[in-house]
Amino acid sequence: MSDHKLPADDSVISFENLMQDVNRHQHDRADIGRAASDQQSLDYKRAAATRETRQVIDGLSSEAAEIVESSDELLFAAPGIQIGLMKRLRKGHIPWEQGLDLHGMTVEQAREELCRFIHDGLRQQARVLLVVHGKAYSQAGAHPILKSLVNDWLRQLHGVMAFCSAQPRDGGTGALYVLLKRKSGKSGLP
């Protein structure tokens, strides 16, 4: 080991000076602490269940699985959807019959309105719906939370066969064309 002298000025602090208030560990076993009592565990589980119940309505969570960007095009097709049908939907060649604008709604309001809108569309045997979710441009630097949530919710809702971002004339990446399942016995698409 070489004799290396440190400068005498106060700007250099030795390792020993830094470690003077540190106490040496006296044993080699980890201290994992006491296990939580059964009551504490039960209270924690109840609180978690209450939080989950508040966040999930109609089977749809208020937390997005994946955050999408404002300019992202969304696309979803259930298994069995024909490519030609998806091309027609994406190009806006299948006219939408009903529309829903979610601008200005809270997450809870939007979730309830979207569920009701899809259920009503199915009951009325609508084929294509337009859902306007917006792009969150009004909040500088904000991610489009509603767009991300709608992307998740539509994938989970019964009767939604496919959806894709709309054509610019109908809202572009701030809106979706939603293809609904038809009840058997109804004639095919136009």
mmCIF file of C-alpha atoms in Angstrom:
data_model
loop_
_atom_site.group_PDB
_atom_site.id
_atom_site.type_symbol
_atom_site.label_atom_id
_atom_site.label_comp_id
_atom_site.label_asym_id
_atom_site.label_seq_id
_atom_site.Cartn_x
_atom_site.Cartn_y
_atom_site.Cartn_z
ATOM 1 C CA MET A 1 0.000 0.000 0.000
ATOM 2 C CA SER A 2 1.448 3.376 -0.937
ATOM 3 C CA ASP A 3 1.565 6.359 1.318
ATOM 4 C CA HIS A 4 -0.833 8.731 -0.320
ATOM 5 C CA LYS A 5 -1.287 12.038 1.471
ATOM 6 C CA LEU A 6 -4.556 13.866 1.270
ATOM 7 C CA PRO A 7 -4.620 17.640 0.975
ATOM 8 C CA ALA A 8 -4.902 19.428 4.286
ATOM 9 C CA ASP A 9 -7.817 21.637 3.264
ATOM 10 C CA ASP A 10 -11.325 21.210 4.761
ATOM 11 C CA SER A 11 -12.929 20.257 1.422
ATOM 12 C CA VAL A 12 -11.738 16.669 1.698
ATOM 13 C CA ILE A 13 -13.523 14.594 4.313
ATOM 14 C CA SER A 14 -12.134 11.228 5.260
ATOM 15 C CA PHE A 15 -14.189 8.058 5.200
ATOM 16 C CA GLU A 16 -13.581 7.597 8.925
ATOM 17 C CA ASN A 17 -15.080 11.008 9.669
ATOM 18 C CA LEU A 18 -18.174 10.172 7.618
ATOM 19 C CA MET A 19 -18.663 6.847 9.353
ATOM 20 C CA GLN A 20 -18.059 7.972 12.961
ATOM 21 C CA ASP A 21 -21.778 7.941 13.931
ATOM 22 C CA VAL A 22 -22.493 4.560 12.353
ATOM 23 C CA ASN A 23 -22.784 1.545 14.663
ATOM 24 C CA ARG A 24 -21.492 -1.824 13.563
ATOM 25 C CA HIS A 25 -24.125 -4.523 13.060
ATOM 26 C CA GLN A 26 -23.779 -7.019 15.927
ATOM 27 C CA HIS A 27 -25.321 -10.207 14.442
ATOM 28 C CA ASP A 28 -25.597 -11.959 11.097
ATOM 29 C CA ARG A 29 -29.355 -12.719 11.041
ATOM 30 C CA ALA A 30 -32.005 -10.598 9.394
ATOM 31 C CA ASP A 31 -34.572 -8.990 11.641
ATOM 32 C CA ILE A 32 -37.822 -9.699 9.836
ATOM 33 C CA GLY A 33 -39.923 -8.249 12.626
ATOM 34 C CA ARG A 34 -43.040 -9.634 14.176
ATOM 35 C CA ALA A 35 -45.686 -11.072 11.910
ATOM 36 C CA ALA A 36 -48.879 -9.005 11.723
ATOM 37 C CA SER A 37 -51.661 -10.178 13.947
ATOM 38 C CA ASP A 38 -54.678 -11.895 12.428
ATOM 39 C CA GLN A 39 -56.861 -8.845 13.174
ATOM 40 C CA GLN A 40 -54.453 -6.481 11.395
ATOM 41 C CA SER A 41 -54.377 -8.806 8.405
ATOM 42 C CA LEU A 42 -58.184 -9.006 8.324
ATOM 43 C CA ASP A 43 -58.504 -5.200 8.566
ATOM 44 C CA TYR A 44 -56.065 -4.782 5.679
ATOM 45 C CA LYS A 45 -58.006 -7.247 3.510
ATOM 46 C CA ARG A 46 -61.308 -5.487 4.251
ATOM 47 C CA ALA A 47 -59.848 -2.101 3.334
ATOM 48 C CA ALA A 48 -58.424 -3.481 0.076
ATOM 49 C CA ALA A 49 -61.769 -5.068 -0.835
ATOM 50 C CA THR A 50 -63.553 -1.765 -0.188
ATOM 51 C CA ARG A 51 -61.100 0.098 -2.440
ATOM 52 C CA GLU A 52 -61.525 -2.490 -5.189
ATOM 53 C CA THR A 53 -65.325 -2.303 -4.976
ATOM 54 C CA ARG A 54 -65.211 1.469 -5.414
ATOM 55 C CA GLN A 55 -62.882 1.177 -8.416
ATOM 56 C CA VAL A 56 -64.857 -1.512 -10.265
ATOM 57 C CA ILE A 57 -68.355 -0.889 -11.569
ATOM 58 C CA ASP A 58 -70.054 -3.257 -13.993
ATOM 59 C CA GLY A 59 -66.809 -5.251 -14.029
ATOM 60 C CA LEU A 60 -64.888 -2.231 -15.357
ATOM 61 C CA SER A 61 -62.004 -0.762 -13.371
ATOM 62 C CA SER A 62 -61.325 2.970 -13.032
ATOM 63 C CA GLU A 63 -57.618 2.355 -13.632
ATOM 64 C CA ALA A 64 -56.293 1.949 -17.168
ATOM 65 C CA ALA A 65 -54.235 -1.160 -17.852
ATOM 66 C CA GLU A 66 -52.254 0.713 -20.496
ATOM 67 C CA ILE A 67 -51.930 4.466 -21.000
ATOM 68 C CA VAL A 68 -52.183 5.400 -24.667
ATOM 69 C CA GLU A 69 -51.071 8.673 -26.222
ATOM 70 C CA SER A 70 -53.379 11.300 -27.716
ATOM 71 C CA SER A 71 -52.269 10.570 -31.277
ATOM 72 C CA ASP A 72 -52.307 6.753 -30.948
ATOM 73 C CA GLU A 73 -54.741 4.962 -33.219
ATOM 74 C CA LEU A 74 -56.742 2.325 -31.357
ATOM 75 C CA LEU A 75 -57.693 -0.987 -32.912
ATOM 76 C CA PHE A 76 -59.382 -4.060 -31.461
ATOM 77 C CA ALA A 77 -61.073 -7.052 -33.057
ATOM 78 C CA ALA A 78 -62.519 -10.076 -31.276
ATOM 79 C CA PRO A 79 -61.496 -13.468 -32.640
ATOM 80 C CA GLY A 80 -63.363 -14.338 -35.827
ATOM 81 C CA ILE A 81 -63.856 -10.786 -37.128
ATOM 82 C CA GLN A 82 -63.161 -10.725 -40.849
ATOM 83 C CA ILE A 83 -60.343 -8.535 -42.183
ATOM 84 C CA GLY A 84 -62.586 -7.029 -44.859
ATOM 85 C CA LEU A 85 -65.108 -5.961 -42.234
ATOM 86 C CA MET A 86 -62.346 -4.310 -40.172
ATOM 87 C CA LYS A 87 -61.062 -2.457 -43.258
ATOM 88 C CA ARG A 88 -64.557 -1.111 -43.946
ATOM 89 C CA LEU A 89 -64.951 -0.072 -40.314
ATOM 90 C CA ARG A 90 -61.563 1.725 -40.238
ATOM 91 C CA LYS A 91 -62.314 3.609 -43.461
ATOM 92 C CA GLY A 92 -65.665 4.749 -42.073
ATOM 93 C CA HIS A 93 -67.571 2.887 -44.802
ATOM 94 C CA ILE A 94 -70.061 1.456 -42.324
ATOM 95 C CA PRO A 95 -72.201 4.373 -41.159
ATOM 96 C CA TRP A 96 -72.514 4.845 -37.426
ATOM 97 C CA GLU A 97 -76.041 4.946 -36.089
ATOM 98 C CA GLN A 98 -75.699 6.510 -32.622
ATOM 99 C CA GLY A 99 -73.069 8.636 -30.919
ATOM 100 C CA LEU A 100 -71.874 9.371 -27.392
ATOM 101 C CA ASP A 101 -69.628 12.292 -26.381
ATOM 102 C CA LEU A 102 -67.748 11.718 -23.111
ATOM 103 C CA HIS A 103 -66.089 15.184 -22.967
ATOM 104 C CA GLY A 104 -66.314 16.816 -19.548
ATOM 105 C CA MET A 105 -67.405 13.668 -17.717
ATOM 106 C CA THR A 106 -65.702 12.243 -14.671
ATOM 107 C CA VAL A 107 -64.300 8.715 -14.926
ATOM 108 C CA GLU A 108 -67.310 7.323 -13.037
ATOM 109 C CA GLN A 109 -69.806 9.217 -15.206
ATOM 110 C CA ALA A 110 -68.041 8.152 -18.394
ATOM 111 C CA ARG A 111 -67.973 4.496 -17.318
ATOM 112 C CA GLU A 112 -71.689 4.495 -16.474
ATOM 113 C CA GLU A 113 -72.651 6.351 -19.670
ATOM 114 C CA LEU A 114 -70.517 4.093 -21.873
ATOM 115 C CA CYS A 115 -72.002 0.926 -20.337
ATOM 116 C CA ARG A 116 -75.538 2.256 -20.742
ATOM 117 C CA PHE A 117 -74.815 3.388 -24.320
ATOM 118 C CA ILE A 118 -73.413 0.005 -25.380
ATOM 119 C CA HIS A 119 -76.267 -1.904 -23.690
ATOM 120 C CA ASP A 120 -78.850 0.373 -25.336
ATOM 121 C CA GLY A 121 -77.158 -0.043 -28.723
ATOM 122 C CA LEU A 122 -77.254 -3.822 -28.366
ATOM 123 C CA ARG A 123 -80.909 -3.775 -27.302
ATOM 124 C CA GLN A 124 -81.790 -1.560 -30.296
ATOM 125 C CA GLN A 125 -79.697 -3.795 -32.577
ATOM 126 C CA ALA A 126 -77.440 -0.948 -33.713
ATOM 127 C CA ARG A 127 -74.447 -2.159 -35.693
ATOM 128 C CA VAL A 128 -71.905 0.676 -35.389
ATOM 129 C CA LEU A 129 -71.687 3.351 -32.704
ATOM 130 C CA LEU A 130 -69.453 6.408 -32.418
ATOM 131 C CA VAL A 131 -67.821 7.086 -29.037
ATOM 132 C CA VAL A 132 -66.008 10.414 -28.643
ATOM 133 C CA HIS A 133 -63.474 10.200 -25.791
ATOM 134 C CA GLY A 134 -61.244 13.167 -26.654
ATOM 135 C CA LYS A 135 -57.468 13.518 -26.706
ATOM 136 C CA ALA A 136 -56.748 15.449 -23.448
ATOM 137 C CA TYR A 137 -55.197 18.337 -25.403
ATOM 138 C CA SER A 138 -56.929 20.830 -23.083
ATOM 139 C CA GLN A 139 -54.663 19.725 -20.205
ATOM 140 C CA ALA A 140 -51.094 20.492 -21.292
ATOM 141 C CA GLY A 141 -48.789 17.526 -20.751
ATOM 142 C CA ALA A 142 -51.604 15.288 -19.501
ATOM 143 C CA HIS A 143 -52.110 11.765 -20.774
ATOM 144 C CA PRO A 144 -55.526 10.998 -22.256
ATOM 145 C CA ILE A 145 -56.815 9.009 -19.279
ATOM 146 C CA LEU A 146 -60.381 8.775 -20.601
ATOM 147 C CA LYS A 147 -59.130 7.515 -23.975
ATOM 148 C CA SER A 148 -57.019 4.884 -22.203
ATOM 149 C CA LEU A 149 -59.931 3.796 -20.019
ATOM 150 C CA VAL A 150 -62.380 3.596 -22.942
ATOM 151 C CA ASN A 151 -59.811 1.447 -24.763
ATOM 152 C CA ASP A 152 -59.833 -0.985 -21.798
ATOM 153 C CA TRP A 153 -63.571 -0.859 -21.111
ATOM 154 C CA LEU A 154 -64.696 -1.573 -24.669
ATOM 155 C CA ARG A 155 -62.488 -4.675 -24.785
ATOM 156 C CA GLN A 156 -64.341 -6.011 -21.736
ATOM 157 C CA LEU A 157 -67.932 -5.082 -22.554
ATOM 158 C CA HIS A 158 -70.162 -7.903 -23.745
ATOM 159 C CA GLY A 159 -71.357 -7.379 -27.299
ATOM 160 C CA VAL A 160 -68.421 -5.272 -28.507
ATOM 161 C CA MET A 161 -66.955 -7.153 -31.455
ATOM 162 C CA ALA A 162 -64.433 -4.559 -32.638
ATOM 163 C CA PHE A 163 -63.476 -0.914 -32.479
ATOM 164 C CA CYS A 164 -61.030 1.422 -34.168
ATOM 165 C CA SER A 165 -60.102 5.093 -34.252
ATOM 166 C CA ALA A 166 -62.516 7.149 -36.323
ATOM 167 C CA GLN A 167 -61.895 9.019 -39.552
ATOM 168 C CA PRO A 168 -60.890 12.699 -39.137
ATOM 169 C CA ARG A 169 -64.406 13.859 -40.113
ATOM 170 C CA ASP A 170 -65.785 11.944 -37.087
ATOM 171 C CA GLY A 171 -63.121 12.865 -34.533
ATOM 172 C CA GLY A 172 -59.987 11.007 -35.658
ATOM 173 C CA THR A 173 -57.930 9.618 -32.767
ATOM 174 C CA GLY A 174 -60.291 11.344 -30.315
ATOM 175 C CA ALA A 175 -63.175 9.021 -31.243
ATOM 176 C CA LEU A 176 -63.911 5.371 -31.988
ATOM 177 C CA TYR A 177 -66.154 3.413 -34.291
ATOM 178 C CA VAL A 178 -67.563 0.539 -32.222
ATOM 179 C CA LEU A 179 -68.883 -2.575 -33.970
ATOM 180 C CA LEU A 180 -71.559 -4.390 -31.973
ATOM 181 C CA LYS A 181 -72.619 -8.000 -32.085
ATOM 182 C CA ARG A 182 -75.821 -8.654 -33.948
ATOM 183 C CA LYS A 183 -78.507 -10.923 -32.606
ATOM 184 C CA SER A 184 -79.049 -13.944 -34.822
ATOM 185 C CA GLY A 185 -81.845 -13.625 -37.332
ATOM 186 C CA LYS A 186 -80.976 -10.047 -38.278
ATOM 187 C CA SER A 187 -79.735 -9.478 -41.831
ATOM 188 C CA GLY A 188 -76.072 -8.758 -42.550
ATOM 189 C CA LEU A 189 -74.230 -5.490 -42.991
ATOM 190 C CA PRO A 190 -75.035 -3.019 -45.797
#
